[in-house]
mmCIF file of C-alpha atoms in Angstrom:
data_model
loop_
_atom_site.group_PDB
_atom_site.id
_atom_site.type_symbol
_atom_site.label_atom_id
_atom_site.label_comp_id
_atom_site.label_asym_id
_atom_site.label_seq_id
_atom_site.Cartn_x
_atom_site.Cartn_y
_atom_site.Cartn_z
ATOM 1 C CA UNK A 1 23.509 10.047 -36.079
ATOM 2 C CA UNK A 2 23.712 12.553 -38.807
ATOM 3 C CA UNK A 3 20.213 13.458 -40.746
ATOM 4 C CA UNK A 4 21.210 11.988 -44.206
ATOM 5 C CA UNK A 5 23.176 8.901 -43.246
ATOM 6 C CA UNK A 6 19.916 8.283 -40.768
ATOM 7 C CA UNK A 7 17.265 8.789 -43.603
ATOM 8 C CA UNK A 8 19.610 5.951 -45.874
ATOM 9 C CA UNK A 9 19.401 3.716 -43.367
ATOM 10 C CA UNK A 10 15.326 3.936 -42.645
ATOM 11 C CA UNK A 11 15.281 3.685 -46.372
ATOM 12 C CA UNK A 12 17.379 0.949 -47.616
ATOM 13 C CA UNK A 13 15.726 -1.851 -50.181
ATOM 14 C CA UNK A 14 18.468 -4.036 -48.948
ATOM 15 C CA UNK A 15 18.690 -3.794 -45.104
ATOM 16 C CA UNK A 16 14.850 -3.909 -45.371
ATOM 17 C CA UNK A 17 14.431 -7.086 -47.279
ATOM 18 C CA UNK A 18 17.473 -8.410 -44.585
ATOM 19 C CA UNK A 19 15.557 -7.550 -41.323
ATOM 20 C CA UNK A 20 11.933 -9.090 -43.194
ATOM 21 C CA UNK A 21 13.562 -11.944 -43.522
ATOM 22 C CA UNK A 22 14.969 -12.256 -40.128
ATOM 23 C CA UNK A 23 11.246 -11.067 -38.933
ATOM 24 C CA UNK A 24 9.736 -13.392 -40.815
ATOM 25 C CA UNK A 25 8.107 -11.051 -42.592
ATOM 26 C CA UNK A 26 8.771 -11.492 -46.476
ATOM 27 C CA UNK A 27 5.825 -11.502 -48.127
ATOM 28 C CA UNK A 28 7.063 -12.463 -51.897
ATOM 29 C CA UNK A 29 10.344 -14.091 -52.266
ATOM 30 C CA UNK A 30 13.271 -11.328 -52.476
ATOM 31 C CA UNK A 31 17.157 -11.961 -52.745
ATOM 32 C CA UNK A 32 19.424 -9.396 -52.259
ATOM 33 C CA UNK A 33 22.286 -9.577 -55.464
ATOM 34 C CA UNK A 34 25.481 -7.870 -54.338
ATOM 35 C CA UNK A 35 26.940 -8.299 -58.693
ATOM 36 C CA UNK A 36 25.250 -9.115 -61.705
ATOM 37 C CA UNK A 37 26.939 -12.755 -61.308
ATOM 38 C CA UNK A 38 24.164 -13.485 -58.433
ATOM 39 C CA UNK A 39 21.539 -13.940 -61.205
ATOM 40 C CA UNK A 40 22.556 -16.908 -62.186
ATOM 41 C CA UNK A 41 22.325 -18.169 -58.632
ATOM 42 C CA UNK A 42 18.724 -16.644 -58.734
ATOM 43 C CA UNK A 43 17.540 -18.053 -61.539
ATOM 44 C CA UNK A 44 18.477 -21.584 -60.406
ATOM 45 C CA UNK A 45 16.621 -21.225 -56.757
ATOM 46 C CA UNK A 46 13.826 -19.499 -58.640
ATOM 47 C CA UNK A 47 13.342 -22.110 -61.178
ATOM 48 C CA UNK A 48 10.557 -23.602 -59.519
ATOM 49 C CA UNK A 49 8.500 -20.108 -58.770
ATOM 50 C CA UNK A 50 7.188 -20.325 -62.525
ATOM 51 C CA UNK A 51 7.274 -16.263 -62.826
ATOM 52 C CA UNK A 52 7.746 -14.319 -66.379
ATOM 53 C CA UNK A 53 9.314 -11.716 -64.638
ATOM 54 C CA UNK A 54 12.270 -9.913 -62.454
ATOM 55 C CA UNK A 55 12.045 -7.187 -60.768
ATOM 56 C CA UNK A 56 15.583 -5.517 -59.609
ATOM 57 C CA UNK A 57 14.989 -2.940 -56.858
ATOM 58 C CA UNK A 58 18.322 -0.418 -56.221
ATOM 59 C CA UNK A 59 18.836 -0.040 -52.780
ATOM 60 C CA UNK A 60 17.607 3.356 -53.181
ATOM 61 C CA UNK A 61 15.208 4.138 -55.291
ATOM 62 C CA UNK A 62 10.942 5.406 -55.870
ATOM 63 C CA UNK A 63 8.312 3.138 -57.178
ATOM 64 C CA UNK A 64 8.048 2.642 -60.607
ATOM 65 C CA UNK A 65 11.776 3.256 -61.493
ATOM 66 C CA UNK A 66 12.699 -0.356 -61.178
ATOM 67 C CA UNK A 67 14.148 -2.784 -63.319
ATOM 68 C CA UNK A 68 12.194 -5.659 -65.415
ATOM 69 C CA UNK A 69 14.043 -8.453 -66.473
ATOM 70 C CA UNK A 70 11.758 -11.040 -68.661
ATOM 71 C CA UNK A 71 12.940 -14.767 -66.516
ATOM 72 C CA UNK A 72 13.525 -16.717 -69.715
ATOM 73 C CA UNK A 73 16.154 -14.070 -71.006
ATOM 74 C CA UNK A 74 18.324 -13.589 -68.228
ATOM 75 C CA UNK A 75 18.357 -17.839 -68.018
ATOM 76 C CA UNK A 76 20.211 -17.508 -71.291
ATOM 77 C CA UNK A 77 24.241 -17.533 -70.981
ATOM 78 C CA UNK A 78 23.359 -14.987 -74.008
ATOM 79 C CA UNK A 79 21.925 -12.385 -72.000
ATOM 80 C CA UNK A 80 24.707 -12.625 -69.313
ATOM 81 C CA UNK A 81 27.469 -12.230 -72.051
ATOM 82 C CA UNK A 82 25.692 -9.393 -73.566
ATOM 83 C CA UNK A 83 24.064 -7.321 -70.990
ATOM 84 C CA UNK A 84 26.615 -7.832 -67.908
ATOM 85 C CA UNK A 85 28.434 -4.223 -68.156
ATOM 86 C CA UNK A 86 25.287 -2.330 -69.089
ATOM 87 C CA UNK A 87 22.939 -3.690 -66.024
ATOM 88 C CA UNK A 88 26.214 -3.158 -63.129
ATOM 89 C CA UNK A 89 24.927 -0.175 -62.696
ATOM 90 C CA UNK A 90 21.898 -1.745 -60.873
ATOM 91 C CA UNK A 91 24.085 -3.685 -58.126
ATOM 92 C CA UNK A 92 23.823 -4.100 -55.017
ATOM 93 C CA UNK A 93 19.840 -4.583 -55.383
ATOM 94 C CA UNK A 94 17.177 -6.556 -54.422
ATOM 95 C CA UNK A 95 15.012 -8.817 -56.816
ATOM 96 C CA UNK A 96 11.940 -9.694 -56.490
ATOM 97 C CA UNK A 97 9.604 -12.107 -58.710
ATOM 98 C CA UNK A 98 7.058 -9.492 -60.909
ATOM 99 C CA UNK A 99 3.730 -9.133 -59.395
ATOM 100 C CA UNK A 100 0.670 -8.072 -60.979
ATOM 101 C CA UNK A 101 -0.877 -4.963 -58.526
ATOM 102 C CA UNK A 102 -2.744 -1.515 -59.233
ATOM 103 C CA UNK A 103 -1.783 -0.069 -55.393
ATOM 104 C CA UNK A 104 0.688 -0.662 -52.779
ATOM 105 C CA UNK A 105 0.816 0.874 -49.312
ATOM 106 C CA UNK A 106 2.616 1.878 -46.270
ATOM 107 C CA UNK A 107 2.399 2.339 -42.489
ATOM 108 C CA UNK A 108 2.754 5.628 -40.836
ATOM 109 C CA UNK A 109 4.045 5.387 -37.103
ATOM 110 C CA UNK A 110 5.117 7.590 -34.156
ATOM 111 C CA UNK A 111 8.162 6.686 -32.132
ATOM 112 C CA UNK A 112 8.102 9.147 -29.918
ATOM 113 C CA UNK A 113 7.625 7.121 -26.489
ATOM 114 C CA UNK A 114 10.639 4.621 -27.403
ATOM 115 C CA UNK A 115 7.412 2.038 -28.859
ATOM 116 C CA UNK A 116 5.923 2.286 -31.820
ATOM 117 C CA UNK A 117 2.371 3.730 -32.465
ATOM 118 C CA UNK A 118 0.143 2.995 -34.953
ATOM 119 C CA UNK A 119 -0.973 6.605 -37.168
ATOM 120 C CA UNK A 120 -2.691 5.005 -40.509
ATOM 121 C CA UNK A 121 -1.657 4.121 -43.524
ATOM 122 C CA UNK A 122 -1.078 5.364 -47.073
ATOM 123 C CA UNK A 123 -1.899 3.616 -50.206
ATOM 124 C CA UNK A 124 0.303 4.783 -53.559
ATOM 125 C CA UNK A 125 -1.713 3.787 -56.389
ATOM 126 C CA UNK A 126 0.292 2.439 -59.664
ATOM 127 C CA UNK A 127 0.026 1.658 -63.173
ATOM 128 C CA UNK A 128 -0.363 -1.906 -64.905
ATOM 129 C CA UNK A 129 3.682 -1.604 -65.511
ATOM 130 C CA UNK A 130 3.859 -0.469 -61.638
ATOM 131 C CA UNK A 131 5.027 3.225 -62.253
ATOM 132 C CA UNK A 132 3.509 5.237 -59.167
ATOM 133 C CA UNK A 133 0.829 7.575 -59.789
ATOM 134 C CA UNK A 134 -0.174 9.125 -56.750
ATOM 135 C CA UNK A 135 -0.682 8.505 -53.288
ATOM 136 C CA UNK A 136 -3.234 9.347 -50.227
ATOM 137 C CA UNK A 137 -3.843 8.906 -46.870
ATOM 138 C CA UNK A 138 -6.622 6.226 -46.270
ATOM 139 C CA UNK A 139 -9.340 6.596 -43.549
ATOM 140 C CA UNK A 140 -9.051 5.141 -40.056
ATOM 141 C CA UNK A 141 -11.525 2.402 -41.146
ATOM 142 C CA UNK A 142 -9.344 1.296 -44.648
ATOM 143 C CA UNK A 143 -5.765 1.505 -42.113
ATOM 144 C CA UNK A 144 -8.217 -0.971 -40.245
ATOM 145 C CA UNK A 145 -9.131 -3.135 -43.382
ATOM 146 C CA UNK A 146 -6.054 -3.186 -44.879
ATOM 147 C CA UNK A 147 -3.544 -4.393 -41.638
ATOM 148 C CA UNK A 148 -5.477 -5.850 -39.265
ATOM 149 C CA UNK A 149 -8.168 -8.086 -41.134
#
């Protein structure tokens, strides 16, 4: 498989949230939106969550440069006259319900024997409004903390 069209697959929003799902593995609600006509689905299955806020993830994209949508707004038949053309641009993605967090993190792994090995970890540390702001490469004891307490 060619280098690039590899790397998009390994990093896909979308065919990540699919195969957490089929894991069982989704840790906050996520729904993949293939056109901004999906959000009113959304909003209907979400009605119950009782979340501000909407987070639309591109498919590809970095942390922080993600799309906030306040809930009550985009429940309005206002907001989807209004805003439909200008927010396409953001489809196929996957949305998320907002959550409050200073740091996220990730798991480093070698595949080099055909099973996968654990490395560590690395925690990306973000803003209030969830813009990244840096990242670094915990300690054997924090990878310990983090994923297997």
């Amino acid at each position: 498989m060619e280098k690039a069209s590899f790397s998009k697959r390994l990093n896909s929003k979308i065919l990540l949230t699919r195969w957490k799902s089929e894991q069982g593995f989704q840790d906050i609600p996520s729904k993949i939106l293939e056109k901004p006509y999906d959000l009113s689905d959304l909003i209907f299955e979400w009605s119950e969550l009782q979340t501000d806020k909407i987070v639309l993830k591109p498919e590809f994209s970095f942390s922080g440069r993600h799309k906030i949508l306040k809930f009550i707004s985009i429940a309005s038949e206002q907001w989807e006259n209004s805003n439909l053309q200008k927010e396409s641009s953001w489809f196929p993605c996957v949305a998320q319900p907002w959550v409050q967090r200073i740091y996220d993190f990730s798991c480093l792994y070698d595949f080099a024997i055909g099973v996968p090995t654990f490395l560590g970890s690395t925690i990306q540390i973000c803003d209030e409004k969830g813009s990244y702001n840096g990242a670094y490469i915990t300690s054997t004891k924090e990878s310990e903390f983090f994923f297997f307490y």
